[in-house]
Amino acid sequence: MQTVHVDLAHAPYDILIGAGLLADPQAILQHLTQANAVIVTNTTVAALYLAPLQASLVAAGVSVLPVILPDGEQYKNWTTLNSILDALLEHRCERKTTLIALGGGVIGDMTGFAAAIYQRGVPFIQIPTTLLAQVDSSVGGKTAINHPLGKNMIGAFYQPRLVLADLATLHTLPAREFAAGLAEVIKYGLIDDAVFFAWLEQNIAALLRRDVEALAYAVERSCSIKARIVASDEREQGVRAFLNLGHTFGHAIEAGLGYGQWLHGEAVAAGMLLAARASKLLGNLGEQDVQRTEALLQAAGLPVVAPALGFDRWMALMAQDKKVERGHIRFVLLRHIGEAYIATLPEQHLREILL
Amino acid sequence: MQTVHVDLAHAPYDILIGAGLLADPQAILQHLTQANAVIVTNTTVAALYLAPLQASLVAAGVSVLPVILPDGEQYKNWTTLNSILDALLEHRCERKTTLIALGGGVIGDMTGFAAAIYQRGVPFIQIPTTLLAQVDSSVGGKTAINHPLGKNMIGAFYQPRLVLADLATLHTLPAREFAAGLAEVIKYGLIDDAVFFAWLEQNIAALLRRDVEALAYAVERSCSIKARIVASDEREQGVRAFLNLGHTFGHAIEAGLGYGQWLHGEAVAAGMLLAARASKLLGNLGEQDVQRTEALLQAAGLPVVAPALGFDRWMALMAQDKKVERGHIRFVLLRHIGEAYIATLPEQHLREILL
């Protein structure tokens, strides 16, 4: 087991990474403030992992309420959030009741947001079961739901007490979702660590066959990079925005096609290549680095051609981005592989890269 | 003008108290992070104070979007909150757009919660126009909406950048709402300051005729006491709970009769007398202090007889309280006038005081 410490001044916490952590409730028990917990999960994950987790907690004397949601990004909305809150109220959950998110990014984001706003905040533990959630969404305290006018528009910064990344759960992940998680792994190389990017180029095959040592290294590196960035800028006033490489384009793809058509990581993959191309047009990233980016995304099984939304629609969708300031869209771009920066893009460049 | 500083480690801010502050936008302008703002208010307050506030901001070059909600506690719910969020998204409000709450406690609570969760948090200014909001709900960063199963069950701790308490707005406040605000003023004397309680006994007539000097003193004292308590316990882990004197009973009254039947301050007044009686049964508060409490509440025009909800319904409603721990309801009680403490109450005492 490896531990990555997220060194936030007021809410520091650990990410535990290893195969088989779910079967051992000790880490969770240490963080419960009262002998009861609510496990929020979805129908797919419940069938695989709810029973063993629930049983291990119950055996340790914890009273457990499972809340099982429908599976999919299209349910990351008010209605589903309310169904969590209704369950908490109907079962008289208290301020010291811990919410445990068991699932992917959608479950983590919604459970975290429910924990942030139920009685103005209750304790919260993340057990991410997808690669995307283990390397990205479960770390850093961003919680949210979608709004018809924009992704993740309603939410809170709210930190978990503990993140438990059980690598064994990745073996049941469908190939398409696994690849979507790799998009965020590749992102860390692009924005922060050229050596890790090169390691990914060498080890992409091992990752795709879910070699547990390769997974452990990739998850640990990803969490370490994210933890360092988040600790230096919890509320996204500065460098944390680099984590959004490809996301302004990606969110427009997701919203433009309708949430749930492209997976988040797929949209981010196509968005990162757009950002790489835009960086090249601005005279930063070289053509060879654009090609390396495209090649690694393709090798990971990710889409590299963004859908043709039409220029005006692209611009309208991106204008909803949370990084917009005074009407200007601020893009995360690349100086070279391993170093990001933020800038606006001239319309001519946007027209050149967008369909 | 008087200033009360709320000394929170990570989000300190000032409460400005004085007559006519609304006409002078300088204090607001200093706190805007971008030259635009959204004023959230209700139909009643908009008719009185929206035009002058909006005009003074626009004259200073600020782009202003007014969002006007229906008036009443019964609208403090998901649907109304969503209408704020929809307006923010439809007008493409950004992370640096400031939300200004212009109104009473309901407007402040909902606007503050909208500010807390819109794009995971945007800046927020309180302009409370009721006595209750000036002395209580605008100070301390508690924001929330109600749920059919409990009052203020969904919300966040989220601090304003500035609170502007214009005493002139109190002259248009209906007598019933003014009295409801006095309930919270009296609360500060009961839980924290016997000298202030005695001052209130002497000056209740001046307050009721809205003498501006008496108002300035009462608002300043109330805000100072609350600011000190909040600064020492922002997230209600300890002494902040004292601010809930009468509130466990009061919330049950509000929910039991249906939100909007009794005003919050009215329910708190009846609840504080119940707490005083319970304190006496536990051998703490003397009969004379119970009588002084009852006399001052009555002199302020507040109800002192709680409605007959029936014991089982009382208990069921109070079990929803946010201060419940491991199923035990924790009541704020009085040792004597000016000093509060927290304890559970034996069922026999509860049966004796509740109808």
XYZ file of C-alpha atoms in Angstrom:
710
model
C 0.000 0.000 0.000
C 1.190 3.507 -0.840
C 0.052 6.717 0.824
C -0.172 10.120 -0.814
C -0.706 12.942 1.670
C -2.841 15.894 0.560
C -1.377 18.709 2.616
C -4.247 21.168 2.893
C -3.837 23.579 5.805
C -7.297 23.050 7.280
C -8.335 19.661 6.016
C -5.287 17.486 5.346
C -6.004 13.893 4.388
C -4.453 10.744 2.973
C -4.995 8.851 -0.239
C -4.344 5.129 0.300
C -3.480 3.211 -2.872
C -3.278 -0.580 -3.119
C -4.931 -3.774 -4.322
C -7.589 -5.231 -2.006
C -8.076 -2.262 0.358
C -11.865 -2.623 0.224
C -11.806 -5.860 2.164
C -10.107 -4.205 5.153
C -12.322 -1.661 6.933
C -9.640 -0.472 9.416
C -8.725 2.703 7.547
C -12.397 3.661 7.272
C -13.140 2.857 10.904
C -10.370 5.196 12.037
C -12.091 8.081 10.287
C -15.715 7.550 11.334
C -16.852 10.111 13.915
C -19.840 7.990 14.927
C -20.627 4.300 14.390
C -22.830 4.880 11.388
C -22.307 5.569 7.713
C -24.201 6.015 4.476
C -22.726 4.308 1.415
C -23.765 6.106 -1.767
C -23.191 4.042 -4.893
C -24.861 3.146 -8.191
C -26.564 0.025 -9.496
C -23.488 -1.159 -11.422
C -20.955 -0.720 -8.622
C -23.377 -1.961 -5.957
C -23.611 -5.316 -7.722
C -19.821 -5.682 -7.549
C -18.602 -4.035 -4.343
C -21.402 -2.927 -2.040
C -21.949 -6.249 -0.255
C -18.325 -6.851 0.819
C -17.836 -3.231 1.957
C -21.135 -3.140 3.815
C -20.496 -6.519 5.427
C -17.027 -5.548 6.648
C -18.358 -2.340 8.209
C -21.372 -4.041 9.793
C -19.078 -6.736 11.196
C -17.123 -3.940 12.862
C -20.292 -2.639 14.527
C -21.092 0.174 12.105
C -24.709 0.797 11.178
C -24.834 1.221 7.385
C -27.473 2.778 5.126
C -26.906 2.080 1.408
C -28.253 4.624 -1.113
C -28.173 3.205 -4.637
C -28.464 5.643 -7.542
C -28.947 5.020 -11.254
C -25.662 4.778 -13.198
C -24.573 7.519 -15.581
C -23.455 11.132 -16.025
C -27.005 12.035 -17.118
C -28.111 11.458 -13.510
C -25.592 13.948 -12.079
C -28.324 16.500 -11.491
C -30.621 18.139 -8.894
C -33.094 15.273 -8.957
C -30.567 12.605 -8.044
C -28.831 14.861 -5.514
C -32.196 15.420 -3.885
C -32.795 11.696 -3.668
C -29.600 11.412 -1.572
C -30.663 14.308 0.671
C -34.169 12.883 1.031
C -32.729 9.536 2.130
C -30.481 11.245 4.690
C -33.417 13.163 6.139
C -35.823 10.250 6.067
C -33.305 8.173 8.016
C -32.539 11.084 10.339
C -28.871 11.110 9.535
C -26.983 13.466 11.800
C -24.087 15.888 11.498
C -21.606 13.203 12.499
C -22.908 10.596 10.073
C -20.197 9.872 7.471
C -21.080 9.673 3.786
C -19.014 7.144 1.811
C -18.874 7.521 -1.966
C -18.383 4.091 -3.574
C -18.064 4.478 -7.323
C -16.706 6.631 -10.113
C -16.535 10.359 -10.609
C -20.276 10.922 -10.815
C -20.890 9.152 -7.499
C -17.963 10.950 -5.872
C -18.987 14.384 -7.115
C -22.616 13.977 -6.058
C -21.891 12.311 -2.720
C -19.292 14.956 -1.906
C -21.705 17.733 -2.773
C -24.453 16.104 -0.693
C -21.977 15.853 2.217
C -21.025 19.520 1.736
C -24.591 20.803 1.968
C -26.411 18.299 4.212
C -26.827 20.124 7.513
C -24.115 22.488 6.200
C -21.542 19.714 6.057
C -21.027 16.139 7.267
C -17.888 13.935 7.107
C -17.125 12.278 3.795
C -14.927 9.401 2.538
C -14.117 8.631 -1.098
C -13.754 5.059 -2.363
C -13.174 5.594 -6.085
C -13.703 2.482 -8.214
C -12.774 3.852 -11.645
C -9.380 4.949 -12.903
C -10.696 8.446 -13.583
C -11.960 8.801 -10.043
C -8.780 7.336 -8.509
C -6.423 9.679 -10.329
C -8.556 12.772 -10.558
C -12.054 13.390 -9.299
C -11.678 11.835 -5.833
C -8.655 14.029 -5.061
C -8.893 17.741 -4.351
C -12.366 18.297 -2.977
C -14.188 19.486 -6.057
C -17.799 18.372 -5.828
C -20.641 19.316 -8.148
C -23.688 18.499 -10.179
C -24.419 19.504 -13.755
C -26.940 22.124 -14.873
C -28.667 22.047 -18.286
C -26.633 25.190 -19.106
C -23.256 23.857 -18.007
C -21.279 21.029 -16.495
C -20.316 21.112 -12.802
C -21.880 24.568 -12.503
C -23.392 23.918 -9.066
C -21.101 22.577 -6.376
C -18.673 23.184 -3.552
C -15.052 22.777 -2.552
C -15.358 20.120 0.125
C -12.573 17.799 1.212
C -12.922 14.108 2.088
C -11.456 12.725 5.322
C -9.871 9.841 3.431
C -9.542 8.491 -0.113
C -9.237 4.744 -0.521
C -8.112 3.745 -4.033
C -8.444 -0.035 -4.355
C -6.599 -1.000 -7.556
C -8.427 -4.356 -7.598
C -11.650 -2.555 -8.545
C -10.046 -1.462 -11.827
C -10.144 -5.048 -13.118
C -13.919 -4.893 -13.548
C -13.840 -1.531 -15.334
C -15.028 -1.638 -19.001
C -12.256 -0.866 -21.515
C -13.861 2.373 -22.642
C -14.019 3.741 -19.087
C -10.488 2.603 -18.354
C -9.240 4.508 -21.395
C -11.190 7.574 -20.266
C -9.285 7.458 -16.991
C -5.992 7.256 -18.853
C -6.806 10.626 -20.431
C -6.417 12.290 -17.023
C -3.256 10.273 -16.303
C -1.750 11.525 -19.557
C -2.863 15.042 -18.597
C -0.541 15.006 -15.548
C 2.394 14.207 -17.784
C 1.455 16.978 -20.202
C 0.994 19.734 -17.622
C 3.607 18.824 -15.041
C 5.989 15.956 -15.672
C 7.733 15.210 -18.958
C 9.480 12.198 -17.407
C 6.133 10.685 -16.408
C 4.842 11.374 -19.928
C 7.780 9.441 -21.363
C 7.140 6.630 -18.852
C 3.546 6.509 -20.077
C 4.711 6.252 -23.695
C 6.835 3.243 -22.667
C 4.237 1.575 -20.421
C 0.922 2.220 -22.092
C 0.596 -1.452 -23.081
C 1.193 -2.620 -19.490
C -1.433 -0.167 -18.268
C -3.941 -1.334 -20.870
C -3.546 -4.923 -19.725
C -3.993 -3.556 -16.188
C -0.676 -4.730 -14.843
C -0.987 -3.989 -11.147
C 2.533 -2.590 -10.739
C 2.104 -0.248 -13.670
C -1.286 0.811 -12.299
C 0.135 1.429 -8.846
C 2.842 3.638 -10.286
C 0.515 5.583 -12.585
C -2.104 6.155 -9.872
C 0.507 7.173 -7.306
C 2.246 9.598 -9.693
C -1.078 11.086 -10.773
C -2.337 11.542 -7.200
C 1.012 13.000 -6.091
C 1.009 15.595 -8.854
C -2.615 16.503 -8.228
C -2.148 16.598 -4.446
C 0.789 18.976 -4.769
C -1.101 21.310 -7.104
C -4.262 21.239 -4.986
C -2.350 21.861 -1.751
C -0.784 24.969 -3.242
C -4.083 26.321 -4.603
C -7.134 24.702 -3.039
C -9.704 27.087 -4.501
C -8.348 27.387 -8.017
C -7.059 30.934 -7.861
C -3.923 30.043 -9.818
C -1.983 26.909 -10.785
C -4.868 24.564 -10.015
C -6.456 25.736 -13.249
C -3.706 23.792 -15.114
C -5.576 20.645 -14.106
C -8.229 21.771 -16.575
C -6.046 21.164 -19.637
C -8.455 20.164 -22.415
C -11.443 20.654 -20.149
C -12.839 23.879 -21.640
C -13.011 22.144 -25.014
C -14.012 18.874 -23.345
C -16.913 20.363 -21.399
C -18.203 21.924 -24.620
C -18.050 18.506 -26.306
C -19.917 16.844 -23.446
C -22.611 19.534 -23.268
C -22.831 19.932 -27.045
C -23.429 16.236 -27.690
C -25.542 15.795 -24.548
C -24.073 14.528 -21.286
C -23.435 10.811 -21.396
C -22.664 10.554 -25.136
C -18.907 10.987 -24.813
C -17.305 10.020 -21.550
C -15.638 12.883 -19.691
C -12.147 11.478 -20.292
C -12.854 10.988 -23.990
C -13.948 14.602 -24.322
C -10.871 15.723 -22.369
C -8.610 13.652 -24.652
C -9.938 15.334 -27.787
C -9.838 18.659 -25.912
C -6.191 18.194 -24.891
C -5.205 17.640 -28.503
C -7.085 20.834 -29.464
C -5.201 22.657 -26.694
C -1.924 21.202 -27.993
C -2.717 22.392 -31.516
C -3.693 25.849 -30.251
C -0.433 25.990 -28.289
C 1.450 25.232 -31.477
C -0.385 28.008 -33.358
C 0.743 30.430 -30.641
C 4.329 29.383 -31.308
C 4.814 27.322 -28.152
C 4.451 23.579 -28.450
C 6.468 22.044 -31.284
C 4.931 19.826 -33.987
C 6.764 16.797 -32.615
C 5.198 17.260 -29.171
C 1.745 17.641 -30.749
C 2.364 14.351 -32.520
C 3.583 12.625 -29.333
C 0.421 13.809 -27.580
C -1.796 12.509 -30.351
C 0.074 9.204 -30.529
C -0.143 8.529 -26.782
C -3.863 9.390 -26.659
C -4.470 7.069 -29.609
C -2.389 4.306 -28.058
C -4.565 4.630 -24.942
C -7.655 4.022 -27.068
C -8.913 7.596 -26.825
C -10.630 9.715 -29.488
C -8.436 12.455 -30.944
C -10.909 14.030 -33.379
C -13.384 16.395 -31.726
C -16.976 16.333 -33.011
C -18.074 18.986 -35.506
C -20.234 21.230 -33.333
C -19.957 24.294 -35.583
C -17.909 27.338 -34.574
C -20.723 29.419 -33.074
C -21.947 26.532 -30.957
C -18.413 25.798 -29.756
C -18.021 29.419 -28.676
C -21.432 29.572 -26.956
C -20.730 26.352 -25.041
C -17.245 27.434 -24.006
C -18.496 30.857 -22.861
C -20.214 28.978 -20.013
C -16.875 27.799 -18.672
C -16.097 28.608 -15.033
C -12.706 30.036 -16.043
C -14.327 32.830 -18.083
C -13.338 36.280 -16.777
C -14.921 39.495 -18.071
C -16.253 37.539 -21.031
C -12.817 36.199 -22.047
C -12.311 32.444 -22.210
C -9.024 31.503 -20.540
C -7.497 28.341 -21.966
C -4.948 26.028 -20.405
C -2.187 25.670 -22.989
C 1.238 23.984 -23.180
C 4.661 25.592 -23.454
C 6.100 22.153 -23.954
C 5.307 18.679 -22.645
C 5.480 19.000 -18.849
C 4.670 22.734 -18.574
C 1.296 24.474 -18.807
C 0.206 28.125 -18.865
C -3.023 30.061 -19.284
C -3.943 32.450 -22.079
C -6.796 33.595 -24.255
C -6.867 32.473 -27.870
C -7.404 34.744 -30.903
C -10.568 33.917 -32.851
C -8.538 33.007 -35.953
C -6.740 30.245 -34.042
C -9.993 28.960 -32.596
C -11.515 28.875 -36.095
C -8.491 26.967 -37.337
C -8.682 24.175 -34.766
C -12.478 23.885 -34.285
C -14.864 22.271 -36.726
C -21.480 54.702 11.418
C -20.177 51.885 13.603
C -18.073 48.943 12.480
C -18.102 45.463 13.987
C -15.231 43.292 12.797
C -15.874 39.572 12.382
C -12.445 38.098 13.008
C -12.524 34.828 11.111
C -9.072 33.481 10.344
C -9.663 32.870 6.641
C -12.488 35.200 5.767
C -12.531 38.226 8.099
C -15.072 40.901 7.258
C -16.763 44.021 8.594
C -20.334 44.768 9.559
C -21.111 48.451 8.931
C -24.029 49.797 10.981
C -25.676 53.190 10.448
C -28.654 55.078 9.066
C -28.617 55.826 5.317
C -25.755 53.506 4.288
C -27.700 52.251 1.268
C -27.444 55.595 -0.507
C -23.644 55.481 -0.461
C -22.173 52.714 -2.637
C -18.540 53.299 -1.654
C -18.319 50.432 0.835
C -19.819 48.039 -1.710
C -17.589 49.251 -4.532
C -14.487 48.553 -2.467
C -15.498 44.908 -2.199
C -16.513 44.134 -5.784
C -13.936 41.958 -7.552
C -15.314 42.853 -10.960
C -17.606 45.704 -12.130
C -20.759 43.631 -12.063
C -23.161 42.419 -9.422
C -26.406 40.534 -9.019
C -28.868 41.982 -6.486
C -31.138 39.248 -5.125
C -34.198 40.620 -3.348
C -37.940 39.994 -3.017
C -41.009 41.796 -4.330
C -41.626 43.683 -1.045
C -38.069 44.920 -0.526
C -37.561 45.634 -4.229
C -40.414 48.143 -4.171
C -38.723 50.024 -1.323
C -34.969 49.768 -1.790
C -33.933 48.155 -5.082
C -34.117 51.292 -7.280
C -31.875 53.528 -5.126
C -29.277 50.766 -4.564
C -29.236 49.762 -8.215
C -29.043 53.403 -9.379
C -26.119 54.203 -7.081
C -24.176 51.146 -8.313
C -24.952 51.789 -11.978
C -23.889 55.441 -11.542
C -20.560 54.091 -10.298
C -20.137 52.038 -13.467
C -21.297 48.679 -12.133
C -23.418 46.446 -14.358
C -26.315 45.188 -12.208
C -28.672 42.231 -12.689
C -31.649 42.248 -10.281
C -33.224 38.890 -9.383
C -36.579 39.413 -7.650
C -38.034 36.490 -5.694
C -41.470 36.014 -4.123
C -41.626 37.128 -0.472
C -41.925 34.599 2.346
C -40.299 31.750 4.279
C -42.408 29.290 2.281
C -40.273 30.145 -0.759
C -36.999 29.269 0.983
C -36.721 26.033 -0.969
C -35.042 24.227 -3.879
C -37.364 25.743 -6.452
C -36.581 29.345 -5.545
C -32.882 28.610 -5.103
C -32.872 27.103 -8.575
C -34.482 30.225 -9.996
C -31.493 32.225 -8.694
C -29.019 29.724 -10.169
C -30.892 29.648 -13.478
C -30.732 33.453 -13.690
C -26.990 33.407 -12.959
C -26.376 30.835 -15.674
C -28.707 32.429 -18.223
C -26.859 35.729 -17.771
C -23.485 33.992 -17.845
C -22.448 35.249 -14.462
C -18.840 34.437 -13.717
C -16.782 33.364 -10.707
C -15.955 36.982 -9.892
C -19.526 38.247 -10.123
C -20.658 39.397 -6.655
C -24.063 38.408 -5.326
C -25.720 41.041 -3.119
C -28.525 39.926 -0.794
C -30.961 42.817 -0.262
C -33.656 41.783 2.195
C -34.373 39.795 5.321
C -33.184 36.441 6.571
C -34.799 34.378 3.837
C -33.166 36.435 1.081
C -29.824 36.406 2.893
C -29.888 32.656 3.531
C -30.856 31.784 -0.034
C -28.543 34.289 -1.717
C -25.664 33.190 0.485
C -26.307 29.538 -0.343
C -26.561 30.349 -4.059
C -23.229 32.216 -3.770
C -21.708 29.221 -1.948
C -22.617 26.700 -4.643
C -22.673 28.682 -7.904
C -19.496 27.617 -9.705
C -18.337 26.333 -6.277
C -18.416 29.806 -4.751
C -18.669 33.454 -5.829
C -18.276 36.644 -3.722
C -21.233 37.690 -1.612
C -22.385 40.860 0.222
C -25.228 41.066 2.748
C -27.508 44.111 2.950
C -29.996 43.028 5.632
C -33.185 45.110 5.718
C -34.929 43.499 8.697
C -33.952 43.632 12.350
C -33.674 39.850 12.470
C -31.295 39.794 9.522
C -29.229 42.718 10.850
C -28.656 41.203 14.285
C -28.571 37.538 13.410
C -28.897 35.856 10.050
C -26.598 38.163 8.050
C -23.732 37.597 10.497
C -21.788 34.378 10.737
C -22.031 32.785 7.324
C -24.817 30.302 7.885
C -26.711 29.875 4.643
C -29.452 27.382 3.897
C -32.777 26.423 2.433
C -35.537 24.437 4.093
C -36.526 20.846 3.296
C -40.023 19.449 3.829
C -38.487 17.316 6.609
C -36.633 20.111 8.394
C -35.700 23.772 8.466
C -32.282 24.881 7.164
C -31.375 21.241 6.528
C -29.560 21.965 3.253
C -26.943 24.694 3.269
C -23.361 25.768 3.737
C -21.084 27.813 5.955
C -20.179 30.655 3.591
C -18.999 34.078 4.698
C -19.938 37.398 3.118
C -17.267 39.936 2.127
C -19.220 42.719 3.829
C -22.437 43.262 5.797
C -24.150 46.630 5.433
C -26.836 47.186 8.083
C -28.766 50.340 7.159
C -30.874 51.219 10.209
C -33.099 53.437 8.043
C -34.564 50.334 6.413
C -36.000 49.291 9.780
C -38.532 52.142 9.651
C -40.510 50.387 6.915
C -40.534 47.044 8.742
C -44.016 45.813 9.816
C -44.453 45.715 13.614
C -44.752 41.928 13.693
C -41.459 41.441 11.852
C -39.743 44.051 14.001
C -40.812 42.201 17.140
C -39.567 38.938 15.633
C -36.143 40.549 15.289
C -36.224 41.647 18.912
C -36.477 37.974 19.900
C -32.913 37.417 18.654
C -31.721 40.647 20.305
C -33.138 39.431 23.634
C -31.419 36.082 22.991
C -27.979 37.743 23.090
C -28.750 39.148 26.533
C -29.961 35.767 27.743
C -27.016 33.697 26.534
C -24.146 36.134 26.940
C -24.730 39.526 28.551
C -26.867 40.192 31.644
C -26.067 43.917 31.466
C -27.390 44.106 27.915
C -30.496 42.183 29.028
C -31.096 44.793 31.741
C -30.541 47.577 29.185
C -33.181 45.952 26.981
C -35.633 45.854 29.906
C -35.091 49.612 30.332
C -35.135 50.505 26.634
C -37.726 48.216 25.079
C -40.145 51.132 24.569
C -37.509 53.210 22.756
C -36.702 50.241 20.539
C -40.362 49.666 19.750
C -40.745 53.280 18.597
C -37.567 52.627 16.555
C -35.480 55.318 18.158
C -32.381 55.356 15.987
C -29.904 55.644 18.873
C -31.485 52.750 20.713
C -31.508 50.733 17.501
C -27.855 51.538 16.795
C -26.873 50.354 20.287
C -28.974 47.177 20.156
C -27.773 46.211 16.673
C -24.132 46.940 17.521
C -24.267 44.960 20.784
C -26.033 42.034 19.100
C -23.576 41.921 16.187
C -20.590 42.221 18.532
C -21.744 39.308 20.666
C -22.522 37.179 17.640
C -19.255 38.134 15.887
C -17.222 37.133 18.930
C -18.976 33.783 19.265
C -18.763 33.016 15.544
C -15.075 33.975 15.374
C -14.305 31.525 18.165
C -16.344 28.684 16.627
C -17.116 29.210 12.943
C -18.469 25.727 12.269
C -20.522 25.231 15.381
C -18.403 22.648 17.131
C -18.907 24.284 20.535
C -20.059 27.643 21.919
C -21.675 28.699 18.655
C -24.478 26.322 19.506
C -25.499 28.749 22.303
C -26.832 30.997 19.544
C -29.521 28.371 19.070
C -31.211 29.112 22.407
C -34.909 28.439 21.838
C -34.266 27.267 18.298
C -34.769 23.528 18.758
C -38.229 24.238 20.131
C -38.690 27.087 17.665
C -37.845 25.032 14.598
C -40.354 22.409 15.735
C -43.006 25.124 16.024
C -42.255 26.483 12.565
C -42.242 23.044 10.946
C -45.190 21.755 12.986
C -47.481 24.654 12.041
C -46.102 24.845 8.486
C -43.372 27.314 7.508
C -44.663 30.871 7.271
C -47.392 30.583 9.942
C -45.272 31.780 12.850
C -42.344 34.018 12.049
C -38.944 32.568 12.973
C -38.435 35.111 15.767
C -41.888 34.405 17.180
C -41.167 30.689 17.305
C -37.775 31.384 18.894
C -39.400 33.630 21.524
C -41.819 30.908 22.617
C -38.942 28.416 22.371
C -36.667 30.524 24.592
C -39.313 30.620 27.294
C -39.619 26.821 27.055
C -35.829 26.590 27.425
C -35.983 28.929 30.424
C -38.661 26.756 32.054
C -36.680 23.586 31.333
C -33.582 25.224 32.831
C -35.573 25.960 35.967
C -36.768 22.333 36.175
C -33.118 21.258 36.062
C -32.485 23.498 39.062
C -30.559 26.216 37.231
C -32.493 29.332 36.260
C -34.463 30.905 39.151
C -38.184 31.611 38.938
C -37.509 35.362 38.924
C -35.304 35.074 35.844
C -37.958 32.977 34.103
C -40.436 35.760 34.850
C -38.052 38.480 33.632
C -37.587 36.528 30.402
C -41.322 36.157 29.916
C -41.963 39.839 30.744
C -39.350 41.152 28.295
C -40.583 38.904 25.473
C -44.148 40.057 26.123
C -43.102 43.716 26.292
C -41.473 43.221 22.890
C -44.812 42.021 21.517
C -43.735 38.406 21.152
C -45.743 35.220 21.752
C -44.818 33.371 24.942
C -47.217 30.422 24.694
C -46.060 27.688 22.336
C -48.720 26.005 20.199
C -50.140 22.640 21.325
C -48.462 20.255 18.886
C -48.887 17.166 21.069
C -45.921 15.514 22.805
C -45.174 12.861 20.183
C -45.212 15.386 17.356
C -42.962 17.741 19.344
C -40.461 14.927 19.844
C -40.579 13.780 16.218
C -40.046 17.330 14.964
C -37.210 18.017 17.389
C -35.483 14.751 16.497
C -34.754 16.342 13.100
C -32.665 19.051 14.722
C -29.093 19.460 13.465
C -27.773 19.336 17.028
C -29.003 15.775 17.552
C -26.130 13.393 18.344
C -26.553 9.620 18.529
C -30.297 10.183 18.705
C -30.087 12.522 21.732
C -31.513 16.012 21.399
C -29.076 18.550 22.862
C -30.812 21.665 24.187
C -29.347 25.097 24.809
C -30.299 25.979 28.395
C -29.590 28.804 30.837
C -27.626 28.719 34.071
C -28.768 32.257 34.729
C -29.491 35.301 32.573
C -26.276 35.915 30.628
C -24.897 32.342 30.649
C -25.886 29.382 28.504
C -24.950 25.706 28.484
C -25.946 22.566 26.585
C -27.614 19.446 27.958
C -30.158 16.794 27.187
C -33.529 16.943 28.934
C -35.259 14.052 30.715
C -38.557 13.069 29.132
C -40.479 13.997 32.293
C -39.266 17.609 32.026
C -40.112 17.744 28.358
C -43.622 16.427 29.107
C -44.013 19.085 31.774
C -43.192 22.039 29.517
C -44.628 20.844 26.184
C -48.300 20.735 25.309
